[in-house]
mmCIF file of C-alpha atoms in Angstrom:
data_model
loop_
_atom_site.group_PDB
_atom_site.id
_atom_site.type_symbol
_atom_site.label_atom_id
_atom_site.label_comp_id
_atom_site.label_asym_id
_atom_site.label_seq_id
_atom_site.Cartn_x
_atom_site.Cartn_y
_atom_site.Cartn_z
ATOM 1 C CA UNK A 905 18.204 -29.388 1.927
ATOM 2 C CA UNK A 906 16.498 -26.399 0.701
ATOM 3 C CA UNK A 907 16.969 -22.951 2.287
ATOM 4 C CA UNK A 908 13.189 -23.481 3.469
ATOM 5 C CA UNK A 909 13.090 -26.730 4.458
ATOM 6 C CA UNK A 910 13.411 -27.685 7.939
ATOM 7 C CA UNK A 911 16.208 -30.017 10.033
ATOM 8 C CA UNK A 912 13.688 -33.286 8.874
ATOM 9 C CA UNK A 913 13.871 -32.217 5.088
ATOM 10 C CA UNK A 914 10.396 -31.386 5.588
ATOM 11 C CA UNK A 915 9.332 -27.790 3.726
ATOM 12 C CA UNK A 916 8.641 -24.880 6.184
ATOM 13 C CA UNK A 917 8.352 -20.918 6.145
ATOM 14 C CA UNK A 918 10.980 -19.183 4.336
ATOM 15 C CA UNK A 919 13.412 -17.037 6.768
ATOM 16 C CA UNK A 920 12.001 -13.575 7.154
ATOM 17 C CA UNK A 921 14.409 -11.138 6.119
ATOM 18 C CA UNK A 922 15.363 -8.386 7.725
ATOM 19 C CA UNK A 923 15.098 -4.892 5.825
ATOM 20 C CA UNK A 924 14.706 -0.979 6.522
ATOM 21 C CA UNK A 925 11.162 0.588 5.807
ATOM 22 C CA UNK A 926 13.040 2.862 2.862
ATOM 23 C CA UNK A 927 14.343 -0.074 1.074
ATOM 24 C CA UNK A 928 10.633 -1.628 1.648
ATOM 25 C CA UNK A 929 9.036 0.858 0.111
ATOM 26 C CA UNK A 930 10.769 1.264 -2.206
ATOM 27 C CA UNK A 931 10.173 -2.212 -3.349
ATOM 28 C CA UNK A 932 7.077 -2.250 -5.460
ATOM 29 C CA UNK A 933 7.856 -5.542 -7.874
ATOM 30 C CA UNK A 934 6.282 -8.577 -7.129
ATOM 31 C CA UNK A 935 7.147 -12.254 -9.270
ATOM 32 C CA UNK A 936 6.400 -15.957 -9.030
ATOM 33 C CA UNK A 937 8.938 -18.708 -9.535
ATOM 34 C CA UNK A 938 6.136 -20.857 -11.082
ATOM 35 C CA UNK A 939 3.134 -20.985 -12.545
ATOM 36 C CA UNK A 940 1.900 -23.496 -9.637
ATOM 37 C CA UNK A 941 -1.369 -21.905 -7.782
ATOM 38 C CA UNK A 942 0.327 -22.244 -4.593
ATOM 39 C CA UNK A 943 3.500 -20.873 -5.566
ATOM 40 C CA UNK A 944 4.412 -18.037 -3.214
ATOM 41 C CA UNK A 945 4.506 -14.343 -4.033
ATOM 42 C CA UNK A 946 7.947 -13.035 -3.876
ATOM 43 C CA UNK A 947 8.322 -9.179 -3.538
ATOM 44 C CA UNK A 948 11.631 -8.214 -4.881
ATOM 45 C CA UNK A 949 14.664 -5.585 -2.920
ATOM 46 C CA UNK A 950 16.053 -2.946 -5.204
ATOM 47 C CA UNK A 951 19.232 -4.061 -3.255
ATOM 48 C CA UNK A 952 18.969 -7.484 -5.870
ATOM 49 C CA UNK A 953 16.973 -10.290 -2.688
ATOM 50 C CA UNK A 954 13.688 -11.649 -2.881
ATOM 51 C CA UNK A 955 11.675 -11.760 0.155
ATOM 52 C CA UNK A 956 8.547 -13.372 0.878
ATOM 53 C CA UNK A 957 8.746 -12.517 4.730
ATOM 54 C CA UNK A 958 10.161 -9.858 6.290
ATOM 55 C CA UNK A 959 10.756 -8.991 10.110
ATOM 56 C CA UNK A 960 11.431 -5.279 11.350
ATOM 57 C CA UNK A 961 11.615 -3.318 14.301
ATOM 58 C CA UNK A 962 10.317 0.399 15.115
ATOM 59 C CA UNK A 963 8.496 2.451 17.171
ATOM 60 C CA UNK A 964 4.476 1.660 16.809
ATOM 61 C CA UNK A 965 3.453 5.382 16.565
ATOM 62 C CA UNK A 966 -0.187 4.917 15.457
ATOM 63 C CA UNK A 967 -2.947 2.402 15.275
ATOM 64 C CA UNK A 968 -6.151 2.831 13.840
ATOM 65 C CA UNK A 969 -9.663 0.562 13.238
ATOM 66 C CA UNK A 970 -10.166 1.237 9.619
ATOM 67 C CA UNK A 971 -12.743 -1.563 8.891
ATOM 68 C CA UNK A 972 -16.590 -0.474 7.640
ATOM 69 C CA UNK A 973 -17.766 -4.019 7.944
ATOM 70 C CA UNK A 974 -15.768 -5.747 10.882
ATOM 71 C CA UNK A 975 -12.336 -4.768 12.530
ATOM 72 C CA UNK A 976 -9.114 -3.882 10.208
ATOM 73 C CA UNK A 977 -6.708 -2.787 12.002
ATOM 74 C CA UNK A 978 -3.865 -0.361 10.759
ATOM 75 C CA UNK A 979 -0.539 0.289 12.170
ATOM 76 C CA UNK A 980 2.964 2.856 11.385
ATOM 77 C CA UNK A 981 6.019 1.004 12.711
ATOM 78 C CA UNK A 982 9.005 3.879 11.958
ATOM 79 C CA UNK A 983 12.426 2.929 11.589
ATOM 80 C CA UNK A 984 15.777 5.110 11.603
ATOM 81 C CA UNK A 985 14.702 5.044 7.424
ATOM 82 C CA UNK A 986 11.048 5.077 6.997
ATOM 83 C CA UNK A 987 7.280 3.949 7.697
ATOM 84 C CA UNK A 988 6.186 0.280 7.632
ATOM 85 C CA UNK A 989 1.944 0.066 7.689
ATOM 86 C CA UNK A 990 0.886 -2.828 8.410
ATOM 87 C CA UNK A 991 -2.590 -4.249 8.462
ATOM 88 C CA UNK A 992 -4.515 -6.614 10.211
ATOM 89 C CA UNK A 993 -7.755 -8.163 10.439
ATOM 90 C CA UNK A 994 -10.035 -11.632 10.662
ATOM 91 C CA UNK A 995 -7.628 -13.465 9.201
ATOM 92 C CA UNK A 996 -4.503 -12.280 10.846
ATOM 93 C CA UNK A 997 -6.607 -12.720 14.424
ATOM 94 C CA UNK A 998 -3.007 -12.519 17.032
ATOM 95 C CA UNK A 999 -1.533 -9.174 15.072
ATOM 96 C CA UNK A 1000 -4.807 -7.710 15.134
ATOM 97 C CA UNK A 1001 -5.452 -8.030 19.240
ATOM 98 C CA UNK A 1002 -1.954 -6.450 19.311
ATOM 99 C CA UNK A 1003 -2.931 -3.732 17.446
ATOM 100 C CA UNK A 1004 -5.987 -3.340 19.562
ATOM 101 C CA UNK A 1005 -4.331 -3.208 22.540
ATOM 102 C CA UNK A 1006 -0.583 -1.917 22.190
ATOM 103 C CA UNK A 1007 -0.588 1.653 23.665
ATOM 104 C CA UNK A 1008 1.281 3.954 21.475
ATOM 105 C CA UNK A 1009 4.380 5.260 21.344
ATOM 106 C CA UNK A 1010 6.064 1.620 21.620
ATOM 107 C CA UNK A 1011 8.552 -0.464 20.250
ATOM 108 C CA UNK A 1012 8.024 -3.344 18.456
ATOM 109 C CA UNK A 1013 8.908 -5.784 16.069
ATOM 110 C CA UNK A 1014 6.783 -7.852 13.519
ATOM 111 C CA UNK A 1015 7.026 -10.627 11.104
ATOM 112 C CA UNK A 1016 4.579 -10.902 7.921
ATOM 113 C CA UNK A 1017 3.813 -11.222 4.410
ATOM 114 C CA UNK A 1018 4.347 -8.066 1.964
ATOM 115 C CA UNK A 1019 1.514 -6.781 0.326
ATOM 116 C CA UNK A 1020 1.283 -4.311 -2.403
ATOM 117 C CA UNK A 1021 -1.545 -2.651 -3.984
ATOM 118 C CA UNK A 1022 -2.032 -0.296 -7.285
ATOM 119 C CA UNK A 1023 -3.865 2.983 -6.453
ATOM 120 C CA UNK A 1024 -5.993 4.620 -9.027
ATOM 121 C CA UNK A 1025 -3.853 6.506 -10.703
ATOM 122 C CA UNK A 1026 -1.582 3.624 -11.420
ATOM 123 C CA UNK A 1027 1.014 3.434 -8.406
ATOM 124 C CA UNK A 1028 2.319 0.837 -6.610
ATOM 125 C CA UNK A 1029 1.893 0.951 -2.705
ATOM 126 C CA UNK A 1030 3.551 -1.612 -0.357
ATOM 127 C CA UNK A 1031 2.453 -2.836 3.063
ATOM 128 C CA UNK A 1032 2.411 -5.479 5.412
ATOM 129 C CA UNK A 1033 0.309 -8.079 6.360
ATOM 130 C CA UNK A 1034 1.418 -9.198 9.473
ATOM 131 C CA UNK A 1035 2.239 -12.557 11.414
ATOM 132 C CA UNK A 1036 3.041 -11.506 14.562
ATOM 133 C CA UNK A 1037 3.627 -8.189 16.450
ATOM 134 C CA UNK A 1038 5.711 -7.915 19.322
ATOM 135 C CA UNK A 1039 6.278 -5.174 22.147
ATOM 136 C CA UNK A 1040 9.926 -5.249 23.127
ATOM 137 C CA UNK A 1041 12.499 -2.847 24.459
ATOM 138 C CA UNK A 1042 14.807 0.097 23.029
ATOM 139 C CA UNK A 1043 17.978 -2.333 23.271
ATOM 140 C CA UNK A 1044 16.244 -5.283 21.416
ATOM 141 C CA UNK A 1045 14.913 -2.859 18.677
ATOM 142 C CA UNK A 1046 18.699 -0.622 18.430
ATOM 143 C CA UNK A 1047 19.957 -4.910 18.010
ATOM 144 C CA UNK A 1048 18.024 -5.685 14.707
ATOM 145 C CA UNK A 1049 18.999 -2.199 13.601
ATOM 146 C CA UNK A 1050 22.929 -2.931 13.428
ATOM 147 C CA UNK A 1051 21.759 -6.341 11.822
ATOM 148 C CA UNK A 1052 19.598 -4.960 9.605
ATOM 149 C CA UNK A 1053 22.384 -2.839 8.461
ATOM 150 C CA UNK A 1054 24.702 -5.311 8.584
ATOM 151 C CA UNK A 1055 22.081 -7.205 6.437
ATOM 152 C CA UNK A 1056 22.208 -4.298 3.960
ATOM 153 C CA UNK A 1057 25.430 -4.372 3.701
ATOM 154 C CA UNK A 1058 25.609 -7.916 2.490
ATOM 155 C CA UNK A 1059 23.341 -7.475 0.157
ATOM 156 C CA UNK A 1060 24.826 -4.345 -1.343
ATOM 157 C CA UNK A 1061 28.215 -6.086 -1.404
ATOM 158 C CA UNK A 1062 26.257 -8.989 -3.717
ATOM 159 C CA UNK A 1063 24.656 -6.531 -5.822
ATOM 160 C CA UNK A 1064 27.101 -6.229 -8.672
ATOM 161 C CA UNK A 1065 28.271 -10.504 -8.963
ATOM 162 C CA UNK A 1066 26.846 -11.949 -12.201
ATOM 163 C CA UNK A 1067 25.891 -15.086 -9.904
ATOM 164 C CA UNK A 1068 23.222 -13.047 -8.778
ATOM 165 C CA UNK A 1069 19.843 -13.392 -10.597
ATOM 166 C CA UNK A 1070 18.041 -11.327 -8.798
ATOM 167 C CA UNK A 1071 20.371 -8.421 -8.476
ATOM 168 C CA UNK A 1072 19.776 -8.365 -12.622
ATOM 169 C CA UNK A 1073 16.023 -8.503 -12.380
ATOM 170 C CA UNK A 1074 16.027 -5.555 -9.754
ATOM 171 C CA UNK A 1075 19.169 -3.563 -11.956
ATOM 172 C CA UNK A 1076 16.247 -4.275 -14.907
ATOM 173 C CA UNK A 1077 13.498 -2.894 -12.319
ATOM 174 C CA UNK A 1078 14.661 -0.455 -10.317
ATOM 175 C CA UNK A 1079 18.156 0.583 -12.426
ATOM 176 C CA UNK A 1080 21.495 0.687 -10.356
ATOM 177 C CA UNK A 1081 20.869 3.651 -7.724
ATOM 178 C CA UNK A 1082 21.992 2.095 -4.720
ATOM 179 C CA UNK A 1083 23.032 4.747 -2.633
ATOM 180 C CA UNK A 1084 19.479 5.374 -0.155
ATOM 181 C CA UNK A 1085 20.281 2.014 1.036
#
């Protein structure tokens, strides 16, 4: 059974991974595994992972309606490392209501889709487009940050085996600097 496929065989979502905002952010490369139109957009982890969905926790310390035409809702999520912005609008209907009507400061969590955009002069910016936001407390969100690290950890322990294809595509990326993770 594949790692996205479901107790039936059937395909599903791929796992959301759990990451820190720094390493996110840091992750500006995105790749295909095949030239099919529906293939899905990978982003990939200078800590040598792919993700295609990601779930975090943090402290929702802003929200903003930054549509012209029709709501677009933006959000800052911080973590112990970094910001996450996330945005939502027509199309991602649920996270946008939360954004409308969290009050800020609050924690949260959220699962969605990374995102990344070149400015104009040529950089690569990363955000979120997300699935679903959640309020929740300060024990649920100091949880997924000891699994999150302990998520890290695992990866960073992977890093260096020469099973690990990605690892090499993100030591070819990003080089081997591993220590702000």
């Amino acid at each position: 059974m594949s790692a996205n496929a479901d107790a039936n065989g059937s395909p599903g979502r791929e796992v959301a991974k759990r990451l820190f905002a720094r390493e996110f952010n840091d992750a500006t490369y995105t790749f295909k595994e095949s030239e099919d139109e529906l293939a899905p957009n990978y982003t990939l982890l200078p800590t040598g992972e792919r993700v295609n969905r990601l779930f975090f926790a943090g402290t929702l310390t802003e929200t903003n309606d930054v549509g012209s035409d029709s709501e677009y809702w933006q959000g800052r999520v911080v973590d112990p490392t970094g910001t996450f912005y996330v945005y939502a609008g027509q199309y991602q209907p649920e996270a946008a209501s939360a954004l409308r009507q969290i009050e800020t400061p609050t924690y949260v969590t959220v699962v969605g889709k990374p995102r990344s955009y070149e400015t104009d002069e040529g950089e690569t910016n990363v955000a979120v487009r997300p699935e679903s936001i959640s309020e929740v407390d300060e024990s649920t969100r100091d949880r997924w940050v000891v699994e999150t690290a302990d998520r890290t950890i695992e990866r960073l322990e992977g890093f260096d085996s020469e099973l690990n294809d990605y690892a090499r595509m993100a030591r070819d990326e990003y080089g081997e600097v591993l220590s702000p993770y």
